[in-house]
Amino acid sequence: MSPADSGFKGPEPEGFHRQVAAAIEGDRDALSAVLEREDVEEWVRDHRMGAALFVAAEELGVEGPAVEHCRAVCAVTAGQWMRLRALLSKAGLALDDAGIPWIPLKGLDTAERFFPRPELRLSSDLDVLVPFERLDEAMAALRAVGWVFKSSPLMAAYQRAEGYNWGGRGPQGDSFELHYRLWGMVPESLVEACWSTAVEAPELGSKGLKLAPPMAFVVSAVHSWVHAGKPQFIYWWELKLIADRLESADGVVAAAREHELQFPVGLAAEYVGRLWDHDVCLEIGRTLLDDIRLSERLALGRVRRRGIDAMSLELLY
């Protein structure tokens, strides 16, 4: 299926997004057009793409004020990656010593596994998944090496009944999310599948595991929608890079269907497929969006008429 066949009509933001996609793939004209955008600094901040645009500009020999701004962003992103990498190592050692299985989630994990350079993926915090039944042990192990978790009887009751991560701070004050579930819009069976399909990762330590690539795609696709406001471009690039490592669409399609996530995963995949003319993503999108509920079809029609920014949390719940 060609990008034009899927039905998206709105020229914005898709037209600009396709320029950004081409720019970070090495299209000099596209990069120049992106950097000439009047609000490029604001867009870079909102979509966390400063480091990627700076690296592309450096490789293509593009200069200018916007490039200097992106250079500064790249330096911040690299520093943040090094801080979070050190934090993950310390957390992993504590969980290993306690004999607790753990899986790094989202930003730092995808940065190191799928991005050309890990510092291209700006992350604001560190996310680690542990088994729900070992949550108390995990928090105790991390507290013993300097972690701080906010807590009260009311918070503890809520977290165990309805929450999905316990926020805290590492020894140097870095934000940390200890997950024991995923977001409210996904069934708990998805977390069980994350564990049952996880792959060994001896480089992480004795108890560290990694999400299998199809599951990493599903988790990242769902995560792209869970924030208020417009979806960030960094998530579209992340999905493209994960899809580059997939042998086919089959694993993602099977996982999304098993956990009834056809709509959020299919919509994200279809949009990424359009931006990069990516066959695997287009196949994931086509297959999953042929298998959605009536209410989801109505929401899909709205997004296709108005553009990807018309998607909202309200349409997913």
PDB file of C-alpha atoms in Angstrom:
ATOM      1  CA  MET A   1       0.000   0.000   0.000  1.00  0.00           C
ATOM      2  CA  SER A   2       1.385   3.395  -0.898  1.00  0.00           C
ATOM      3  CA  PRO A   3       1.209   6.217   1.670  1.00  0.00           C
ATOM      4  CA  ALA A   4      -1.421   8.001  -0.394  1.00  0.00           C
ATOM      5  CA  ASP A   5      -3.772   5.010  -0.124  1.00  0.00           C
ATOM      6  CA  SER A   6      -4.257   5.018   3.649  1.00  0.00           C
ATOM      7  CA  GLY A   7      -6.571   8.007   3.777  1.00  0.00           C
ATOM      8  CA  PHE A   8      -4.864  10.793   5.731  1.00  0.00           C
ATOM      9  CA  LYS A   9      -5.901  14.127   4.228  1.00  0.00           C
ATOM     10  CA  GLY A  10      -4.488  16.904   6.400  1.00  0.00           C
ATOM     11  CA  PRO A  11      -1.333  18.538   4.972  1.00  0.00           C
ATOM     12  CA  GLU A  12      -0.201  19.631   8.422  1.00  0.00           C
ATOM     13  CA  PRO A  13       1.560  18.391  10.343  1.00  0.00           C
ATOM     14  CA  GLU A  14       2.162  15.481   7.993  1.00  0.00           C
ATOM     15  CA  GLY A  15       3.769  17.560   5.254  1.00  0.00           C
ATOM     16  CA  PHE A  16       6.285  18.998   7.689  1.00  0.00           C
ATOM     17  CA  HIS A  17       6.779  15.638   9.381  1.00  0.00           C
ATOM     18  CA  ARG A  18       7.696  14.081   6.041  1.00  0.00           C
ATOM     19  CA  GLN A  19      10.300  16.820   5.597  1.00  0.00           C
ATOM     20  CA  VAL A  20      11.785  16.018   9.011  1.00  0.00           C
ATOM     21  CA  ALA A  21      11.788  12.308   8.196  1.00  0.00           C
ATOM     22  CA  ALA A  22      13.675  12.998   4.961  1.00  0.00           C
ATOM     23  CA  ALA A  23      16.058  15.391   6.711  1.00  0.00           C
ATOM     24  CA  ILE A  24      17.260  12.898   9.300  1.00  0.00           C
ATOM     25  CA  GLU A  25      17.673  10.319   6.521  1.00  0.00           C
ATOM     26  CA  GLY A  26      20.168  12.612   4.753  1.00  0.00           C
ATOM     27  CA  ASP A  27      18.108  14.873   2.455  1.00  0.00           C
ATOM     28  CA  ARG A  28      19.959  18.209   2.524  1.00  0.00           C
ATOM     29  CA  ASP A  29      17.153  20.238   0.933  1.00  0.00           C
ATOM     30  CA  ALA A  30      14.628  18.849   3.392  1.00  0.00           C
ATOM     31  CA  LEU A  31      16.931  19.631   6.315  1.00  0.00           C
ATOM     32  CA  SER A  32      17.432  23.209   5.135  1.00  0.00           C
ATOM     33  CA  ALA A  33      13.670  23.653   4.845  1.00  0.00           C
ATOM     34  CA  VAL A  34      13.126  22.278   8.349  1.00  0.00           C
ATOM     35  CA  LEU A  35      15.775  24.558   9.879  1.00  0.00           C
ATOM     36  CA  GLU A  36      14.302  27.599   8.135  1.00  0.00           C
ATOM     37  CA  ARG A  37      10.965  27.099   9.844  1.00  0.00           C
ATOM     38  CA  GLU A  38      10.192  30.233  11.857  1.00  0.00           C
ATOM     39  CA  ASP A  39       9.369  28.353  15.047  1.00  0.00           C
ATOM     40  CA  VAL A  40      11.975  25.633  14.664  1.00  0.00           C
ATOM     41  CA  GLU A  41      13.430  26.118  18.152  1.00  0.00           C
ATOM     42  CA  GLU A  42      10.012  25.696  19.732  1.00  0.00           C
ATOM     43  CA  TRP A  43       9.293  22.676  17.537  1.00  0.00           C
ATOM     44  CA  VAL A  44      12.647  21.076  18.455  1.00  0.00           C
ATOM     45  CA  ARG A  45      11.841  21.497  22.143  1.00  0.00           C
ATOM     46  CA  ASP A  46       8.303  20.135  21.858  1.00  0.00           C
ATOM     47  CA  HIS A  47       9.330  17.118  19.766  1.00  0.00           C
ATOM     48  CA  ARG A  48      12.778  16.399  21.292  1.00  0.00           C
ATOM     49  CA  MET A  49      14.516  16.369  17.908  1.00  0.00           C
ATOM     50  CA  GLY A  50      17.358  18.845  18.472  1.00  0.00           C
ATOM     51  CA  ALA A  51      20.148  16.266  18.707  1.00  0.00           C
ATOM     52  CA  ALA A  52      18.973  14.430  15.587  1.00  0.00           C
ATOM     53  CA  LEU A  53      18.770  17.612  13.527  1.00  0.00           C
ATOM     54  CA  PHE A  54      22.207  18.744  14.713  1.00  0.00           C
ATOM     55  CA  VAL A  55      23.827  15.438  13.743  1.00  0.00           C
ATOM     56  CA  ALA A  56      22.114  15.561  10.352  1.00  0.00           C
ATOM     57  CA  ALA A  57      23.303  19.153   9.825  1.00  0.00           C
ATOM     58  CA  GLU A  58      26.860  18.262  10.799  1.00  0.00           C
ATOM     59  CA  GLU A  59      26.916  15.315   8.396  1.00  0.00           C
ATOM     60  CA  LEU A  60      25.411  17.341   5.526  1.00  0.00           C
ATOM     61  CA  GLY A  61      27.418  20.536   6.114  1.00  0.00           C
ATOM     62  CA  VAL A  62      24.397  22.722   6.885  1.00  0.00           C
ATOM     63  CA  GLU A  63      25.017  25.758   9.090  1.00  0.00           C
ATOM     64  CA  GLY A  64      23.024  28.576  10.639  1.00  0.00           C
ATOM     65  CA  PRO A  65      21.496  29.854  13.896  1.00  0.00           C
ATOM     66  CA  ALA A  66      19.071  26.960  14.136  1.00  0.00           C
ATOM     67  CA  VAL A  67      21.957  24.505  13.843  1.00  0.00           C
ATOM     68  CA  GLU A  68      23.756  26.210  16.731  1.00  0.00           C
ATOM     69  CA  HIS A  69      20.620  25.931  18.821  1.00  0.00           C
ATOM     70  CA  CYS A  70      20.403  22.221  17.978  1.00  0.00           C
ATOM     71  CA  ARG A  71      24.094  21.831  18.868  1.00  0.00           C
ATOM     72  CA  ALA A  72      23.348  23.098  22.375  1.00  0.00           C
ATOM     73  CA  VAL A  73      20.377  20.753  22.646  1.00  0.00           C
ATOM     74  CA  CYS A  74      22.591  17.855  21.542  1.00  0.00           C
ATOM     75  CA  ALA A  75      25.079  18.590  24.316  1.00  0.00           C
ATOM     76  CA  VAL A  76      22.278  18.554  26.905  1.00  0.00           C
ATOM     77  CA  THR A  77      20.862  15.328  25.480  1.00  0.00           C
ATOM     78  CA  ALA A  78      24.261  13.617  25.590  1.00  0.00           C
ATOM     79  CA  GLY A  79      24.773  14.676  29.190  1.00  0.00           C
ATOM     80  CA  GLN A  80      21.334  13.419  30.171  1.00  0.00           C
ATOM     81  CA  TRP A  81      21.956  10.079  28.489  1.00  0.00           C
ATOM     82  CA  MET A  82      25.212   9.619  30.446  1.00  0.00           C
ATOM     83  CA  ARG A  83      23.462  10.440  33.731  1.00  0.00           C
ATOM     84  CA  LEU A  84      20.613   8.007  33.056  1.00  0.00           C
ATOM     85  CA  ARG A  85      23.025   5.302  31.870  1.00  0.00           C
ATOM     86  CA  ALA A  86      24.892   5.555  35.193  1.00  0.00           C
ATOM     87  CA  LEU A  87      21.578   5.515  37.065  1.00  0.00           C
ATOM     88  CA  LEU A  88      20.433   2.384  35.214  1.00  0.00           C
ATOM     89  CA  SER A  89      23.695   0.613  36.038  1.00  0.00           C
ATOM     90  CA  LYS A  90      23.290   1.385  39.730  1.00  0.00           C
ATOM     91  CA  ALA A  91      19.625   0.383  39.776  1.00  0.00           C
ATOM     92  CA  GLY A  92      20.408  -2.814  37.901  1.00  0.00           C
ATOM     93  CA  LEU A  93      23.114  -3.808  40.384  1.00  0.00           C
ATOM     94  CA  ALA A  94      20.741  -3.261  43.305  1.00  0.00           C
ATOM     95  CA  LEU A  95      17.989  -5.331  41.708  1.00  0.00           C
ATOM     96  CA  ASP A  96      20.471  -8.033  40.669  1.00  0.00           C
ATOM     97  CA  ASP A  97      21.761  -8.299  44.237  1.00  0.00           C
ATOM     98  CA  ALA A  98      18.180  -8.680  45.462  1.00  0.00           C
ATOM     99  CA  GLY A  99      17.477 -11.376  42.852  1.00  0.00           C
ATOM    100  CA  ILE A 100      14.665  -9.379  41.243  1.00  0.00           C
ATOM    101  CA  PRO A 101      14.095  -9.626  37.468  1.00  0.00           C
ATOM    102  CA  TRP A 102      13.923  -6.240  35.737  1.00  0.00           C
ATOM    103  CA  ILE A 103      13.413  -4.774  32.276  1.00  0.00           C
ATOM    104  CA  PRO A 104      14.422  -1.250  31.166  1.00  0.00           C
ATOM    105  CA  LEU A 105      11.530   0.433  29.381  1.00  0.00           C
ATOM    106  CA  LYS A 106      11.089   3.149  26.780  1.00  0.00           C
ATOM    107  CA  GLY A 107      13.593   5.956  26.296  1.00  0.00           C
ATOM    108  CA  LEU A 108      16.992   4.733  27.495  1.00  0.00           C
ATOM    109  CA  ASP A 109      16.353   1.182  26.335  1.00  0.00           C
ATOM    110  CA  THR A 110      15.233   2.159  22.840  1.00  0.00           C
ATOM    111  CA  ALA A 111      18.009   4.759  22.617  1.00  0.00           C
ATOM    112  CA  GLU A 112      20.705   2.162  23.230  1.00  0.00           C
ATOM    113  CA  ARG A 113      19.167  -0.667  21.209  1.00  0.00           C
ATOM    114  CA  PHE A 114      17.670   0.997  18.154  1.00  0.00           C
ATOM    115  CA  PHE A 115      18.943   4.556  17.628  1.00  0.00           C
ATOM    116  CA  PRO A 116      22.094   5.242  15.570  1.00  0.00           C
ATOM    117  CA  ARG A 117      23.559   6.948  18.639  1.00  0.00           C
ATOM    118  CA  PRO A 118      21.938   6.749  22.089  1.00  0.00           C
ATOM    119  CA  GLU A 119      22.283  10.465  22.755  1.00  0.00           C
ATOM    120  CA  LEU A 120      19.882  11.166  19.863  1.00  0.00           C
ATOM    121  CA  ARG A 121      16.955   9.983  22.000  1.00  0.00           C
ATOM    122  CA  LEU A 122      16.323  12.555  24.761  1.00  0.00           C
ATOM    123  CA  SER A 123      14.831  10.991  27.887  1.00  0.00           C
ATOM    124  CA  SER A 124      13.627  12.954  30.870  1.00  0.00           C
ATOM    125  CA  ASP A 125      13.672  10.025  33.291  1.00  0.00           C
ATOM    126  CA  LEU A 126      14.503   6.352  33.695  1.00  0.00           C
ATOM    127  CA  ASP A 127      11.836   3.640  33.545  1.00  0.00           C
ATOM    128  CA  VAL A 128      12.327   0.111  34.873  1.00  0.00           C
ATOM    129  CA  LEU A 129       9.738  -2.685  35.029  1.00  0.00           C
ATOM    130  CA  VAL A 130       9.710  -5.189  37.918  1.00  0.00           C
ATOM    131  CA  PRO A 131       7.178  -7.927  38.791  1.00  0.00           C
ATOM    132  CA  PHE A 132       4.198  -6.573  40.743  1.00  0.00           C
ATOM    133  CA  GLU A 133       4.570  -9.239  43.414  1.00  0.00           C
ATOM    134  CA  ARG A 134       8.146  -8.073  44.092  1.00  0.00           C
ATOM    135  CA  LEU A 135       7.453  -4.338  44.133  1.00  0.00           C
ATOM    136  CA  ASP A 136       8.097  -3.915  47.871  1.00  0.00           C
ATOM    137  CA  GLU A 137      11.388  -5.809  47.621  1.00  0.00           C
ATOM    138  CA  ALA A 138      12.476  -3.720  44.636  1.00  0.00           C
ATOM    139  CA  MET A 139      11.722  -0.454  46.419  1.00  0.00           C
ATOM    140  CA  ALA A 140      13.607  -1.632  49.509  1.00  0.00           C
ATOM    141  CA  ALA A 141      16.621  -2.659  47.412  1.00  0.00           C
ATOM    142  CA  LEU A 142      16.708   0.726  45.682  1.00  0.00           C
ATOM    143  CA  ARG A 143      16.166   2.709  48.890  1.00  0.00           C
ATOM    144  CA  ALA A 144      19.164   0.899  50.377  1.00  0.00           C
ATOM    145  CA  VAL A 145      21.424   2.452  47.708  1.00  0.00           C
ATOM    146  CA  GLY A 146      20.027   5.979  47.827  1.00  0.00           C
ATOM    147  CA  TRP A 147      16.681   6.038  46.025  1.00  0.00           C
ATOM    148  CA  VAL A 148      13.842   8.101  47.455  1.00  0.00           C
ATOM    149  CA  PHE A 149      10.182   7.218  46.804  1.00  0.00           C
ATOM    150  CA  LYS A 150       7.274   9.356  47.868  1.00  0.00           C
ATOM    151  CA  SER A 151       4.907   7.336  49.983  1.00  0.00           C
ATOM    152  CA  SER A 152       1.928   7.481  52.320  1.00  0.00           C
ATOM    153  CA  PRO A 153      -0.721   4.923  53.301  1.00  0.00           C
ATOM    154  CA  LEU A 154      -3.181   6.509  50.854  1.00  0.00           C
ATOM    155  CA  MET A 155      -0.632   6.551  48.012  1.00  0.00           C
ATOM    156  CA  ALA A 156       0.388   2.965  48.714  1.00  0.00           C
ATOM    157  CA  ALA A 157      -3.231   1.811  48.580  1.00  0.00           C
ATOM    158  CA  TYR A 158      -3.804   3.628  45.283  1.00  0.00           C
ATOM    159  CA  GLN A 159      -0.581   2.397  43.702  1.00  0.00           C
ATOM    160  CA  ARG A 160      -1.316  -1.233  44.439  1.00  0.00           C
ATOM    161  CA  ALA A 161      -4.958  -1.053  43.376  1.00  0.00           C
ATOM    162  CA  GLU A 162      -4.819   1.227  40.324  1.00  0.00           C
ATOM    163  CA  GLY A 163      -1.361   2.681  39.712  1.00  0.00           C
ATOM    164  CA  TYR A 164       1.189   1.523  37.194  1.00  0.00           C
ATOM    165  CA  ASN A 165       4.479   3.070  38.355  1.00  0.00           C
ATOM    166  CA  TRP A 166       5.934   4.416  41.556  1.00  0.00           C
ATOM    167  CA  GLY A 167       7.811   7.624  40.945  1.00  0.00           C
ATOM    168  CA  GLY A 168      10.984   8.447  42.789  1.00  0.00           C
ATOM    169  CA  ARG A 169      14.434  10.010  42.588  1.00  0.00           C
ATOM    170  CA  GLY A 170      17.818   8.422  42.191  1.00  0.00           C
ATOM    171  CA  PRO A 171      20.796   9.255  44.432  1.00  0.00           C
ATOM    172  CA  GLN A 172      21.677  12.319  42.306  1.00  0.00           C
ATOM    173  CA  GLY A 173      18.078  13.519  42.051  1.00  0.00           C
ATOM    174  CA  ASP A 174      17.272  12.089  38.618  1.00  0.00           C
ATOM    175  CA  SER A 175      13.641  11.204  38.002  1.00  0.00           C
ATOM    176  CA  PHE A 176      12.912   7.483  38.153  1.00  0.00           C
ATOM    177  CA  GLU A 177       9.752   5.457  37.464  1.00  0.00           C
ATOM    178  CA  LEU A 178       9.520   1.958  38.893  1.00  0.00           C
ATOM    179  CA  HIS A 179       6.871   0.242  36.770  1.00  0.00           C
ATOM    180  CA  TYR A 180       4.946  -2.797  37.877  1.00  0.00           C
ATOM    181  CA  ARG A 181       2.149  -2.340  35.330  1.00  0.00           C
ATOM    182  CA  LEU A 182       1.801  -0.343  32.124  1.00  0.00           C
ATOM    183  CA  TRP A 183      -0.667   2.447  31.427  1.00  0.00           C
ATOM    184  CA  GLY A 184      -4.349   2.346  32.228  1.00  0.00           C
ATOM    185  CA  MET A 185      -5.359   1.980  28.581  1.00  0.00           C
ATOM    186  CA  VAL A 186      -3.663  -1.415  28.226  1.00  0.00           C
ATOM    187  CA  PRO A 187      -4.682  -4.739  29.777  1.00  0.00           C
ATOM    188  CA  GLU A 188      -2.504  -6.354  32.406  1.00  0.00           C
ATOM    189  CA  SER A 189      -2.009  -9.237  29.998  1.00  0.00           C
ATOM    190  CA  LEU A 190       0.394  -6.999  28.039  1.00  0.00           C
ATOM    191  CA  VAL A 191       2.711  -6.803  31.052  1.00  0.00           C
ATOM    192  CA  GLU A 192       2.549 -10.570  31.409  1.00  0.00           C
ATOM    193  CA  ALA A 193       3.513 -10.869  27.737  1.00  0.00           C
ATOM    194  CA  CYS A 194       6.416  -8.463  28.245  1.00  0.00           C
ATOM    195  CA  TRP A 195       7.798 -10.886  30.818  1.00  0.00           C
ATOM    196  CA  SER A 196       7.018 -14.114  28.961  1.00  0.00           C
ATOM    197  CA  THR A 197       8.607 -12.930  25.693  1.00  0.00           C
ATOM    198  CA  ALA A 198      11.542 -10.991  27.191  1.00  0.00           C
ATOM    199  CA  VAL A 199      14.998 -11.868  25.927  1.00  0.00           C
ATOM    200  CA  GLU A 200      18.111 -12.454  27.991  1.00  0.00           C
ATOM    201  CA  ALA A 201      20.462  -9.484  28.314  1.00  0.00           C
ATOM    202  CA  PRO A 202      23.622 -10.534  30.157  1.00  0.00           C
ATOM    203  CA  GLU A 203      25.166  -7.129  29.445  1.00  0.00           C
ATOM    204  CA  LEU A 204      22.585  -5.651  31.833  1.00  0.00           C
ATOM    205  CA  GLY A 205      23.436  -7.977  34.705  1.00  0.00           C
ATOM    206  CA  SER A 206      22.316 -11.285  36.160  1.00  0.00           C
ATOM    207  CA  LYS A 207      18.601 -10.392  36.320  1.00  0.00           C
ATOM    208  CA  GLY A 208      18.268  -7.808  33.532  1.00  0.00           C
ATOM    209  CA  LEU A 209      16.069  -8.634  30.530  1.00  0.00           C
ATOM    210  CA  LYS A 210      14.997  -6.759  27.393  1.00  0.00           C
ATOM    211  CA  LEU A 211      11.714  -6.526  25.573  1.00  0.00           C
ATOM    212  CA  ALA A 212      11.592  -8.612  22.412  1.00  0.00           C
ATOM    213  CA  PRO A 213      11.600  -6.247  19.377  1.00  0.00           C
ATOM    214  CA  PRO A 214       7.906  -6.836  18.442  1.00  0.00           C
ATOM    215  CA  MET A 215       6.907  -6.124  22.041  1.00  0.00           C
ATOM    216  CA  ALA A 216       9.166  -3.058  22.122  1.00  0.00           C
ATOM    217  CA  PHE A 217       7.270  -1.780  19.068  1.00  0.00           C
ATOM    218  CA  VAL A 218       3.869  -2.387  20.702  1.00  0.00           C
ATOM    219  CA  VAL A 219       4.904  -0.700  23.957  1.00  0.00           C
ATOM    220  CA  SER A 220       6.411   2.292  22.125  1.00  0.00           C
ATOM    221  CA  ALA A 221       3.344   2.623  19.891  1.00  0.00           C
ATOM    222  CA  VAL A 222       0.998   2.699  22.860  1.00  0.00           C
ATOM    223  CA  HIS A 223       3.314   5.056  24.740  1.00  0.00           C
ATOM    224  CA  SER A 224       3.235   7.528  21.837  1.00  0.00           C
ATOM    225  CA  TRP A 225      -0.409   8.283  22.647  1.00  0.00           C
ATOM    226  CA  VAL A 226      -0.450   8.406  26.452  1.00  0.00           C
ATOM    227  CA  HIS A 227       0.672  12.019  26.852  1.00  0.00           C
ATOM    228  CA  ALA A 228      -1.626  15.000  26.827  1.00  0.00           C
ATOM    229  CA  GLY A 229      -1.175  17.245  23.809  1.00  0.00           C
ATOM    230  CA  LYS A 230       0.189  16.475  20.359  1.00  0.00           C
ATOM    231  CA  PRO A 231       2.221  13.292  19.778  1.00  0.00           C
ATOM    232  CA  GLN A 232       5.948  13.985  19.670  1.00  0.00           C
ATOM    233  CA  PHE A 233       7.907  13.310  16.490  1.00  0.00           C
ATOM    234  CA  ILE A 234      10.628  11.486  18.442  1.00  0.00           C
ATOM    235  CA  TYR A 235       8.140   8.650  18.988  1.00  0.00           C
ATOM    236  CA  TRP A 236       7.484   8.283  15.254  1.00  0.00           C
ATOM    237  CA  TRP A 237      11.221   8.034  14.598  1.00  0.00           C
ATOM    238  CA  GLU A 238      11.611   5.566  17.445  1.00  0.00           C
ATOM    239  CA  LEU A 239       8.955   3.299  15.930  1.00  0.00           C
ATOM    240  CA  LYS A 240      10.589   3.504  12.498  1.00  0.00           C
ATOM    241  CA  LEU A 241      13.943   2.474  13.961  1.00  0.00           C
ATOM    242  CA  ILE A 242      12.424  -0.454  15.859  1.00  0.00           C
ATOM    243  CA  ALA A 243      10.570  -1.536  12.713  1.00  0.00           C
ATOM    244  CA  ASP A 244      13.873  -1.530  10.822  1.00  0.00           C
ATOM    245  CA  ARG A 245      14.903  -4.461  13.046  1.00  0.00           C
ATOM    246  CA  LEU A 246      11.715  -6.493  12.566  1.00  0.00           C
ATOM    247  CA  GLU A 247      11.798  -9.416  10.175  1.00  0.00           C
ATOM    248  CA  SER A 248       8.110  -8.941   9.351  1.00  0.00           C
ATOM    249  CA  ALA A 249       4.884  -7.383  10.620  1.00  0.00           C
ATOM    250  CA  ASP A 250       3.673 -10.687  12.075  1.00  0.00           C
ATOM    251  CA  GLY A 251       4.959 -10.419  15.649  1.00  0.00           C
ATOM    252  CA  VAL A 252       3.587  -6.918  16.192  1.00  0.00           C
ATOM    253  CA  VAL A 253       0.231  -7.778  14.608  1.00  0.00           C
ATOM    254  CA  ALA A 254      -0.150 -10.902  16.748  1.00  0.00           C
ATOM    255  CA  ALA A 255       0.730  -9.076  19.985  1.00  0.00           C
ATOM    256  CA  ALA A 256      -1.563  -6.118  19.271  1.00  0.00           C
ATOM    257  CA  ARG A 257      -4.470  -8.452  18.492  1.00  0.00           C
ATOM    258  CA  GLU A 258      -3.866 -10.654  21.512  1.00  0.00           C
ATOM    259  CA  HIS A 259      -4.082  -7.647  23.832  1.00  0.00           C
ATOM    260  CA  GLU A 260      -6.785  -5.766  21.868  1.00  0.00           C
ATOM    261  CA  LEU A 261      -4.532  -2.849  20.975  1.00  0.00           C
ATOM    262  CA  GLN A 262      -5.228  -2.831  17.233  1.00  0.00           C
ATOM    263  CA  PHE A 263      -6.287   0.817  17.118  1.00  0.00           C
ATOM    264  CA  PRO A 264      -3.420   2.606  18.926  1.00  0.00           C
ATOM    265  CA  VAL A 265      -0.734   0.326  17.495  1.00  0.00           C
ATOM    266  CA  GLY A 266      -2.233   0.271  14.002  1.00  0.00           C
ATOM    267  CA  LEU A 267      -2.696   4.031  13.809  1.00  0.00           C
ATOM    268  CA  ALA A 268       0.839   4.764  14.997  1.00  0.00           C
ATOM    269  CA  ALA A 269       2.300   2.196  12.593  1.00  0.00           C
ATOM    270  CA  GLU A 270       0.331   3.500   9.643  1.00  0.00           C
ATOM    271  CA  TYR A 271       1.445   7.073  10.267  1.00  0.00           C
ATOM    272  CA  VAL A 272       5.092   6.061  10.607  1.00  0.00           C
ATOM    273  CA  GLY A 273       4.754   4.026   7.448  1.00  0.00           C
ATOM    274  CA  ARG A 274       3.521   7.071   5.594  1.00  0.00           C
ATOM    275  CA  LEU A 275       6.311   9.306   6.827  1.00  0.00           C
ATOM    276  CA  TRP A 276       9.101   6.965   5.736  1.00  0.00           C
ATOM    277  CA  ASP A 277       7.319   4.865   3.085  1.00  0.00           C
ATOM    278  CA  HIS A 278       8.102   1.964   5.420  1.00  0.00           C
ATOM    279  CA  ASP A 279       6.635  -1.311   4.154  1.00  0.00           C
ATOM    280  CA  VAL A 280       6.597  -3.161   7.502  1.00  0.00           C
ATOM    281  CA  CYS A 281       4.868  -0.283   9.294  1.00  0.00           C
ATOM    282  CA  LEU A 282       2.351   0.134   6.486  1.00  0.00           C
ATOM    283  CA  GLU A 283       1.572  -3.584   6.673  1.00  0.00           C
ATOM    284  CA  ILE A 284       1.121  -3.436  10.450  1.00  0.00           C
ATOM    285  CA  GLY A 285      -1.186  -0.447  10.081  1.00  0.00           C
ATOM    286  CA  ARG A 286      -3.250  -1.911   7.239  1.00  0.00           C
ATOM    287  CA  THR A 287      -3.731  -5.260   8.962  1.00  0.00           C
ATOM    288  CA  LEU A 288      -4.612  -3.891  12.404  1.00  0.00           C
ATOM    289  CA  LEU A 289      -6.882  -1.070  11.213  1.00  0.00           C
ATOM    290  CA  ASP A 290      -8.932  -3.579   9.238  1.00  0.00           C
ATOM    291  CA  ASP A 291      -9.745  -5.187  12.588  1.00  0.00           C
ATOM    292  CA  ILE A 292     -11.048  -2.411  14.858  1.00  0.00           C
ATOM    293  CA  ARG A 293     -14.340  -1.680  16.619  1.00  0.00           C
ATOM    294  CA  LEU A 294     -17.020   0.634  15.255  1.00  0.00           C
ATOM    295  CA  SER A 295     -16.218   3.373  17.785  1.00  0.00           C
ATOM    296  CA  GLU A 296     -12.568   3.135  16.791  1.00  0.00           C
ATOM    297  CA  ARG A 297     -13.488   3.390  13.112  1.00  0.00           C
ATOM    298  CA  LEU A 298     -15.293   6.641  13.881  1.00  0.00           C
ATOM    299  CA  ALA A 299     -12.209   7.933  15.706  1.00  0.00           C
ATOM    300  CA  LEU A 300      -9.995   6.812  12.817  1.00  0.00           C
ATOM    301  CA  GLY A 301     -12.179   8.732  10.386  1.00  0.00           C
ATOM    302  CA  ARG A 302     -11.768  11.890  12.470  1.00  0.00           C
ATOM    303  CA  VAL A 303      -7.990  11.515  12.553  1.00  0.00           C
ATOM    304  CA  ARG A 304      -7.800  10.892   8.833  1.00  0.00           C
ATOM    305  CA  ARG A 305      -9.904  13.964   8.101  1.00  0.00           C
ATOM    306  CA  ARG A 306      -8.185  16.334  10.511  1.00  0.00           C
ATOM    307  CA  GLY A 307      -4.636  15.008  10.693  1.00  0.00           C
ATOM    308  CA  ILE A 308      -2.651  13.059  13.268  1.00  0.00           C
ATOM    309  CA  ASP A 309      -2.844  15.844  15.879  1.00  0.00           C
ATOM    310  CA  ALA A 310      -6.601  15.211  16.093  1.00  0.00           C
ATOM    311  CA  MET A 311      -5.814  12.021  17.987  1.00  0.00           C
ATOM    312  CA  SER A 312      -6.339  12.326  21.733  1.00  0.00           C
ATOM    313  CA  LEU A 313      -6.424  10.277  24.896  1.00  0.00           C
ATOM    314  CA  GLU A 314     -10.194  10.622  24.937  1.00  0.00           C
ATOM    315  CA  LEU A 315     -10.421   8.735  21.645  1.00  0.00           C
ATOM    316  CA  LEU A 316      -8.410   5.839  23.043  1.00  0.00           C
ATOM    317  CA  TYR A 317     -10.404   5.228  26.226  1.00  0.00           C
TER     318      TYR A 317
END
